[in-house]
Amino acid sequence: MIQLSTKHFITGEEVSTTELSDLIDTAIELKKIRHTSKDFRLSRPCHLAMMFDKPSLRTRFSFSVAMTELGGHVIESVGANRKKEEPKDTIRVLQGYVDAVMIRTDDPQFVFDMAEVSRVPIINGLTDDDHPCQTLADLQTLKERFGTLEGLTLSYVGDGNNILHSLLLLAPCLGVNIHYSCPQGYGPSSLILNRAIRRASGANGRIQSFVRPEDAVAGAHAVYTDVWTSMGFEKSARERAKAFLEFQVNEELMSYADRSAVFLHCLPMERGQEVSSTLPDLDCSAIFQQSENRLHAQKALLVGLLNRDGVSL
C-alpha cells in the first residue's frame, strides 16, 4: 500500500512522479474494493480536522466519507475566526487533537504557514491558487476512461484559475499534454505557469496555450472547463460573462476534439454559461464519474499520508 515520502499535500509538487502515479492507481484499486462491498481501513483509527473558510459540498462530503470508511473520524470547523490567531498557534493546538488537517480557504499562504510548523499532515482542500485534490480525481477519471495517461491531451477552456493551475503542475508529469485557451487577461498566474513549464521540461507531457478554443480542443482526448466566476470574484461576474462569451464548451466545440473525447468539469457548473445546458447529460460527459472519484482519490491520499505501518490492500 502506498506510503508517501512527503508529510504534506499542498500543491501536489511535494510528491514524486512515481508517487503521483501510485496515488492514481491506489485510488482506482480502492474504488474497486468499495464497489465490491469490502473494507479497507488504516492500521489505526485516525482523526481528521477539516477547516472551511469557503463553503463546500464535494470537498466536505468526499473527505468525510473517505475518512469514515478508512475507520477514522472527522471534526469540522466552518467559518472559523482564525484571523484572531496566528496559523502557527492554531496548528499547534490542532495537532494535539488530530492526525491530519484539511484546509479549504482562499488564502494559500495560510496553508503554507500551517504546514511550516505542523508535525501532522496538512492537506490543501482548495485555495485560490491550487486545487490538487481535484486534479487527482481528474487524472483517475482519465486513466479509467483511456487505460493510460501517457500521450493523452487534455484541453482546458475558460478561466485560468486554481483548477488550471493544478492541471498544469501535475498532469504533464504523468505524460498528459495540457492545451489551454483563456480570454485575454484571464490566463493562469505567470508564476505558476513558469513553475509548471519547468516541471514539464523533464517529463513527457507538454504545455501549450492557444488564442482560439477550437485550436486548443483540436484532437483532444478530454475537454475541461470551470465556472466563469469563482467564489470571491462575484463582483466581476458581469464583466466576466462578456469576456468569456466565446469560451463556452458545447457540442459544437466538442466536435473539434477526438471522437473518443470526454467532457470534464470540477462542479458546480452553471448550465448555459461555461457549458451548454445539454452537454453534461451526453454520453461523452464524465463529470459525475469525476465527482465520485474525489472520494477515492482523497481516500488514497489519506492512506498515503497516514498509513505509516504499511498495511496492504
Short mmCIF file of C-alpha atoms in Angstrom, two decimals:
data_model
loop_
_atom_site.label_atom_id
_atom_site.label_comp_id
_atom_site.label_asym_id
_atom_site.label_seq_id
_atom_site.Cartn_x
_atom_site.Cartn_y
_atom_site.Cartn_z
CA MET A 1 0.00 0.00 0.00
CA ILE A 2 1.21 3.48 -0.86
CA GLN A 3 3.25 5.45 1.67
CA LEU A 4 4.14 8.99 0.63
CA SER A 5 7.56 10.37 1.45
CA THR A 6 6.10 13.84 1.97
CA LYS A 7 4.33 14.90 5.14
CA HIS A 8 2.04 17.46 3.47
CA PHE A 9 -0.01 17.78 0.27
CA ILE A 10 -0.30 21.46 -0.62
CA THR A 11 0.32 21.98 -4.33
CA GLY A 12 0.98 18.37 -5.30
CA GLU A 13 4.56 19.21 -6.18
CA GLU A 14 5.56 17.57 -2.90
CA VAL A 15 5.03 14.08 -4.33
CA SER A 16 7.33 12.44 -6.85
CA THR A 17 6.14 11.38 -10.29
CA THR A 18 6.16 7.76 -9.13
CA GLU A 19 4.14 8.62 -6.04
CA LEU A 20 1.66 10.62 -8.10
CA SER A 21 1.16 7.63 -10.39
CA ASP A 22 0.84 5.34 -7.36
CA LEU A 23 -1.82 7.63 -5.88
CA ILE A 24 -3.91 7.30 -9.05
CA ASP A 25 -3.52 3.51 -9.11
CA THR A 26 -4.34 3.25 -5.41
CA ALA A 27 -7.47 5.35 -5.91
CA ILE A 28 -8.61 3.03 -8.69
CA GLU A 29 -7.97 -0.03 -6.51
CA LEU A 30 -9.79 1.46 -3.51
CA LYS A 31 -12.74 2.24 -5.76
CA LYS A 32 -12.89 -1.41 -6.85
CA ILE A 33 -12.75 -2.54 -3.22
CA ARG A 34 -15.60 -0.22 -2.27
CA HIS A 35 -17.75 -1.37 -5.18
CA THR A 36 -17.34 -5.00 -4.04
CA SER A 37 -18.52 -4.02 -0.53
CA LYS A 38 -15.16 -4.89 1.00
CA ASP A 39 -13.45 -2.75 3.62
CA PHE A 40 -10.00 -1.24 3.80
CA ARG A 41 -9.02 0.53 6.99
CA LEU A 42 -5.98 2.34 8.23
CA SER A 43 -3.71 0.48 10.63
CA ARG A 44 -5.13 2.55 13.48
CA PRO A 45 -8.09 4.92 13.93
CA CYS A 46 -7.17 8.47 12.89
CA HIS A 47 -8.84 11.85 13.31
CA LEU A 48 -9.09 14.41 10.50
CA ALA A 49 -9.81 18.09 11.19
CA MET A 50 -11.47 19.94 8.32
CA MET A 51 -11.29 23.74 8.28
CA PHE A 52 -13.63 25.54 5.90
CA ASP A 53 -13.24 29.25 5.21
CA LYS A 54 -15.07 28.64 1.91
CA PRO A 55 -18.38 26.76 1.57
CA SER A 56 -18.14 23.22 0.30
CA LEU A 57 -20.27 20.31 -0.86
CA ARG A 58 -17.97 17.90 -2.71
CA THR A 59 -14.87 18.52 -0.58
CA ARG A 60 -16.79 18.20 2.67
CA PHE A 61 -18.69 15.04 1.82
CA SER A 62 -15.91 13.26 -0.05
CA PHE A 63 -13.32 13.77 2.69
CA SER A 64 -15.84 12.88 5.41
CA VAL A 65 -16.89 9.64 3.74
CA ALA A 66 -13.29 8.76 2.84
CA MET A 67 -12.04 9.15 6.40
CA THR A 68 -15.03 7.33 7.88
CA GLU A 69 -14.63 4.37 5.52
CA LEU A 70 -10.95 4.18 6.48
CA GLY A 71 -12.05 3.71 10.09
CA GLY A 72 -11.30 7.28 11.15
CA HIS A 73 -13.24 10.25 12.46
CA VAL A 74 -13.84 13.77 11.15
CA ILE A 75 -14.20 17.06 13.02
CA GLU A 76 -15.31 20.16 11.12
CA SER A 77 -14.71 23.85 11.72
CA VAL A 78 -16.76 26.08 9.43
CA GLY A 79 -16.04 29.79 9.05
CA ALA A 80 -13.62 29.72 11.95
CA ASN A 81 -12.43 33.04 13.36
CA ARG A 82 -8.85 32.04 12.68
CA LYS A 83 -7.75 35.58 11.83
CA LYS A 84 -7.58 36.31 15.54
CA GLU A 85 -4.92 33.64 15.93
CA GLU A 86 -1.68 33.09 14.07
CA PRO A 87 -1.56 29.93 11.94
CA LYS A 88 1.40 28.55 13.89
CA ASP A 89 -0.63 28.73 17.09
CA THR A 90 -3.74 27.22 15.51
CA ILE A 91 -1.89 24.19 14.20
CA ARG A 92 -0.03 23.65 17.46
CA VAL A 93 -3.42 23.34 19.13
CA LEU A 94 -4.95 21.09 16.46
CA GLN A 95 -2.00 18.69 16.24
CA GLY A 96 -2.63 17.82 19.87
CA TYR A 97 -6.08 16.54 18.90
CA VAL A 98 -5.91 15.13 15.36
CA ASP A 99 -3.73 13.17 12.95
CA ALA A 100 -4.21 15.41 9.89
CA VAL A 101 -5.76 18.74 8.90
CA MET A 102 -7.55 19.54 5.64
CA ILE A 103 -7.97 23.24 4.86
CA ARG A 104 -10.25 24.90 2.29
CA THR A 105 -9.54 28.62 2.16
CA ASP A 106 -8.97 31.48 -0.25
CA ASP A 107 -5.53 32.20 1.22
CA PRO A 108 -2.74 29.89 0.00
CA GLN A 109 -0.24 31.45 2.40
CA PHE A 110 -2.31 30.31 5.37
CA VAL A 111 -1.89 26.70 4.25
CA PHE A 112 1.87 27.11 3.80
CA ASP A 113 2.16 28.78 7.21
CA MET A 114 0.33 25.89 8.85
CA ALA A 115 2.50 23.30 7.12
CA GLU A 116 5.72 25.07 8.11
CA VAL A 117 5.25 24.26 11.79
CA SER A 118 2.89 21.28 11.74
CA ARG A 119 4.00 17.81 12.76
CA VAL A 120 0.78 16.31 11.32
CA PRO A 121 -0.09 16.26 7.60
CA ILE A 122 -1.65 19.40 6.12
CA ILE A 123 -3.88 18.84 3.06
CA ASN A 124 -4.88 21.61 0.70
CA GLY A 125 -8.62 21.13 0.06
CA LEU A 126 -8.62 24.25 -2.15
CA THR A 127 -7.07 27.69 -2.25
CA ASP A 128 -7.32 30.49 -4.78
CA ASP A 129 -4.05 29.22 -6.27
CA ASP A 130 -4.42 25.44 -6.28
CA HIS A 131 -6.85 22.53 -6.16
CA PRO A 132 -4.58 19.47 -6.26
CA CYS A 133 -7.13 17.05 -4.76
CA GLN A 134 -9.41 17.76 -7.71
CA THR A 135 -6.57 17.05 -10.12
CA LEU A 136 -6.01 13.64 -8.52
CA ALA A 137 -9.65 12.80 -9.28
CA ASP A 138 -9.31 14.21 -12.80
CA LEU A 139 -6.30 12.02 -13.56
CA GLN A 140 -8.01 8.98 -12.06
CA THR A 141 -11.01 9.59 -14.33
CA LEU A 142 -8.83 9.84 -17.42
CA LYS A 143 -6.93 6.66 -16.59
CA GLU A 144 -10.20 4.79 -16.02
CA ARG A 145 -11.57 6.02 -19.34
CA PHE A 146 -8.49 5.54 -21.52
CA GLY A 147 -6.45 2.91 -19.66
CA THR A 148 -3.37 5.14 -19.64
CA LEU A 149 -2.38 8.77 -19.12
CA GLU A 150 0.73 8.78 -21.27
CA GLY A 151 0.15 10.65 -24.53
CA LEU A 152 -3.31 11.98 -23.73
CA THR A 153 -4.16 15.61 -24.48
CA LEU A 154 -6.38 17.49 -22.06
CA SER A 155 -7.72 20.84 -23.28
CA TYR A 156 -8.85 23.42 -20.77
CA VAL A 157 -11.12 26.24 -21.94
CA GLY A 158 -12.10 29.14 -19.69
CA ASP A 159 -10.83 30.89 -16.59
CA GLY A 160 -7.15 30.40 -15.76
CA ASN A 161 -7.92 29.61 -12.14
CA ASN A 162 -6.82 27.14 -9.47
CA ILE A 163 -8.15 24.18 -11.49
CA LEU A 164 -5.96 25.04 -14.46
CA HIS A 165 -3.01 25.74 -12.16
CA SER A 166 -3.11 22.27 -10.64
CA LEU A 167 -3.58 20.60 -14.01
CA LEU A 168 -0.54 22.46 -15.33
CA LEU A 169 1.60 21.50 -12.33
CA LEU A 170 0.69 17.81 -12.12
CA ALA A 171 -0.72 16.33 -15.32
CA PRO A 172 2.35 16.74 -17.60
CA CYS A 173 4.44 14.80 -15.06
CA LEU A 174 2.39 11.72 -15.99
CA GLY A 175 2.64 12.31 -19.74
CA VAL A 176 -0.56 14.31 -20.24
CA ASN A 177 -0.32 17.24 -22.66
CA ILE A 178 -2.16 20.36 -21.48
CA HIS A 179 -3.62 22.71 -24.09
CA TYR A 180 -5.42 25.74 -22.73
CA SER A 181 -7.33 28.72 -24.06
CA CYS A 182 -8.37 31.61 -21.83
CA PRO A 183 -9.77 35.07 -22.62
CA GLN A 184 -7.17 37.82 -22.70
CA GLY A 185 -6.45 38.93 -19.15
CA TYR A 186 -7.86 35.76 -17.59
CA GLY A 187 -4.98 33.35 -18.13
CA PRO A 188 -3.11 31.40 -15.45
CA SER A 189 -0.71 33.00 -12.99
CA SER A 190 2.61 33.61 -14.75
CA LEU A 191 4.49 32.43 -11.66
CA ILE A 192 2.62 29.13 -11.53
CA LEU A 193 2.79 28.70 -15.31
CA ASN A 194 6.57 29.13 -15.25
CA ARG A 195 6.86 26.56 -12.46
CA ALA A 196 4.71 24.16 -14.46
CA ILE A 197 6.77 24.63 -17.62
CA ARG A 198 9.98 23.90 -15.70
CA ARG A 199 8.45 20.73 -14.24
CA ALA A 200 7.13 19.62 -17.63
CA SER A 201 10.55 20.05 -19.24
CA GLY A 202 11.68 16.87 -17.55
CA ALA A 203 8.51 14.93 -18.33
CA ASN A 204 6.68 13.63 -21.38
CA GLY A 205 3.69 15.97 -21.12
CA ARG A 206 3.76 19.32 -22.88
CA ILE A 207 2.03 22.65 -22.16
CA GLN A 208 0.71 24.87 -24.94
CA SER A 209 -1.56 27.92 -24.97
CA PHE A 210 -3.99 28.87 -27.75
CA VAL A 211 -5.95 32.01 -28.55
CA ARG A 212 -8.93 30.20 -30.08
CA PRO A 213 -10.75 27.50 -28.08
CA GLU A 214 -11.23 25.50 -31.29
CA ASP A 215 -7.47 25.24 -31.76
CA ALA A 216 -6.93 24.22 -28.14
CA VAL A 217 -9.55 21.48 -28.39
CA ALA A 218 -8.49 20.06 -31.77
CA GLY A 219 -7.78 16.34 -31.38
CA ALA A 220 -8.05 16.44 -27.58
CA HIS A 221 -8.99 13.39 -25.51
CA ALA A 222 -10.59 15.50 -22.78
CA VAL A 223 -12.15 18.97 -22.75
CA TYR A 224 -12.30 20.64 -19.35
CA THR A 225 -13.93 23.84 -18.15
CA ASP A 226 -14.91 25.54 -14.90
CA VAL A 227 -17.27 28.32 -13.89
CA TRP A 228 -16.53 31.74 -15.32
CA THR A 229 -16.83 33.38 -11.91
CA SER A 230 -15.26 31.55 -8.99
CA MET A 231 -16.11 32.20 -5.34
CA GLY A 232 -14.75 35.56 -4.26
CA PHE A 233 -14.96 37.12 -7.74
CA GLU A 234 -18.72 37.73 -7.84
CA LYS A 235 -18.31 41.50 -8.27
CA SER A 236 -16.77 40.93 -11.69
CA ALA A 237 -19.41 38.43 -12.86
CA ARG A 238 -20.98 40.72 -15.48
CA GLU A 239 -17.61 41.74 -16.90
CA ARG A 240 -16.50 38.11 -16.98
CA ALA A 241 -19.67 36.98 -18.77
CA LYS A 242 -18.82 39.32 -21.64
CA ALA A 243 -15.16 38.30 -21.78
CA PHE A 244 -15.96 34.57 -21.75
CA LEU A 245 -18.81 34.64 -24.27
CA GLU A 246 -16.80 32.81 -26.95
CA PHE A 247 -15.39 30.28 -24.49
CA GLN A 248 -18.43 28.14 -23.76
CA VAL A 249 -17.86 24.39 -24.04
CA ASN A 250 -20.73 22.97 -26.08
CA GLU A 251 -21.47 20.27 -28.62
CA GLU A 252 -20.01 22.32 -31.46
CA LEU A 253 -16.71 22.86 -29.65
CA MET A 254 -16.55 19.18 -28.66
CA SER A 255 -16.79 18.27 -32.35
CA TYR A 256 -13.21 19.53 -32.78
CA ALA A 257 -11.93 17.02 -30.20
CA ASP A 258 -11.09 13.37 -30.70
CA ARG A 259 -14.11 11.14 -31.34
CA SER A 260 -13.50 9.40 -28.00
CA ALA A 261 -13.12 12.67 -26.08
CA VAL A 262 -14.75 13.16 -22.68
CA PHE A 263 -16.11 16.33 -21.13
CA LEU A 264 -14.81 17.25 -17.67
CA HIS A 265 -15.94 19.83 -15.10
CA CYS A 266 -14.97 20.05 -11.43
CA LEU A 267 -18.50 21.19 -10.47
CA PRO A 268 -20.61 23.01 -9.53
CA MET A 269 -21.46 24.15 -13.05
CA GLU A 270 -23.74 26.81 -14.45
CA ARG A 271 -25.52 25.25 -17.39
CA GLY A 272 -25.95 27.71 -20.21
CA GLN A 273 -22.82 29.65 -19.26
CA GLU A 274 -19.43 27.92 -19.32
CA VAL A 275 -21.12 24.76 -20.61
CA SER A 276 -24.22 24.29 -22.75
CA SER A 277 -27.35 23.10 -20.99
CA THR A 278 -27.31 19.73 -22.72
CA LEU A 279 -23.65 18.66 -22.94
CA PRO A 280 -23.37 17.44 -19.31
CA ASP A 281 -26.06 14.82 -19.98
CA LEU A 282 -24.49 13.33 -23.11
CA ASP A 283 -22.54 10.06 -23.19
CA CYS A 284 -19.26 11.95 -23.59
CA SER A 285 -19.71 13.61 -20.20
CA ALA A 286 -17.58 12.11 -17.41
CA ILE A 287 -18.39 14.74 -14.81
CA PHE A 288 -20.21 12.52 -12.33
CA GLN A 289 -17.60 9.78 -12.58
CA GLN A 290 -15.13 12.61 -11.97
CA SER A 291 -17.02 13.87 -8.91
CA GLU A 292 -17.28 10.36 -7.43
CA ASN A 293 -13.55 9.97 -7.89
CA ARG A 294 -12.94 12.82 -5.43
CA LEU A 295 -13.85 10.25 -2.77
CA HIS A 296 -11.48 7.56 -3.99
CA ALA A 297 -8.58 9.89 -4.85
CA GLN A 298 -8.71 11.58 -1.45
CA LYS A 299 -9.01 8.22 0.28
CA ALA A 300 -5.79 7.19 -1.49
CA LEU A 301 -4.18 10.45 -0.37
CA LEU A 302 -5.20 9.89 3.25
CA VAL A 303 -3.79 6.36 3.10
CA GLY A 304 -0.53 7.64 1.66
CA LEU A 305 -0.16 10.27 4.38
CA LEU A 306 -1.45 8.29 7.38
CA ASN A 307 -0.79 4.60 6.69
CA ARG A 308 2.65 4.61 8.24
CA ASP A 309 2.52 0.93 9.26
CA GLY A 310 2.34 -0.27 5.67
CA VAL A 311 -0.99 -2.11 5.73
CA SER A 312 -1.63 -3.66 2.31
CA LEU A 313 -4.77 -3.94 0.21
#
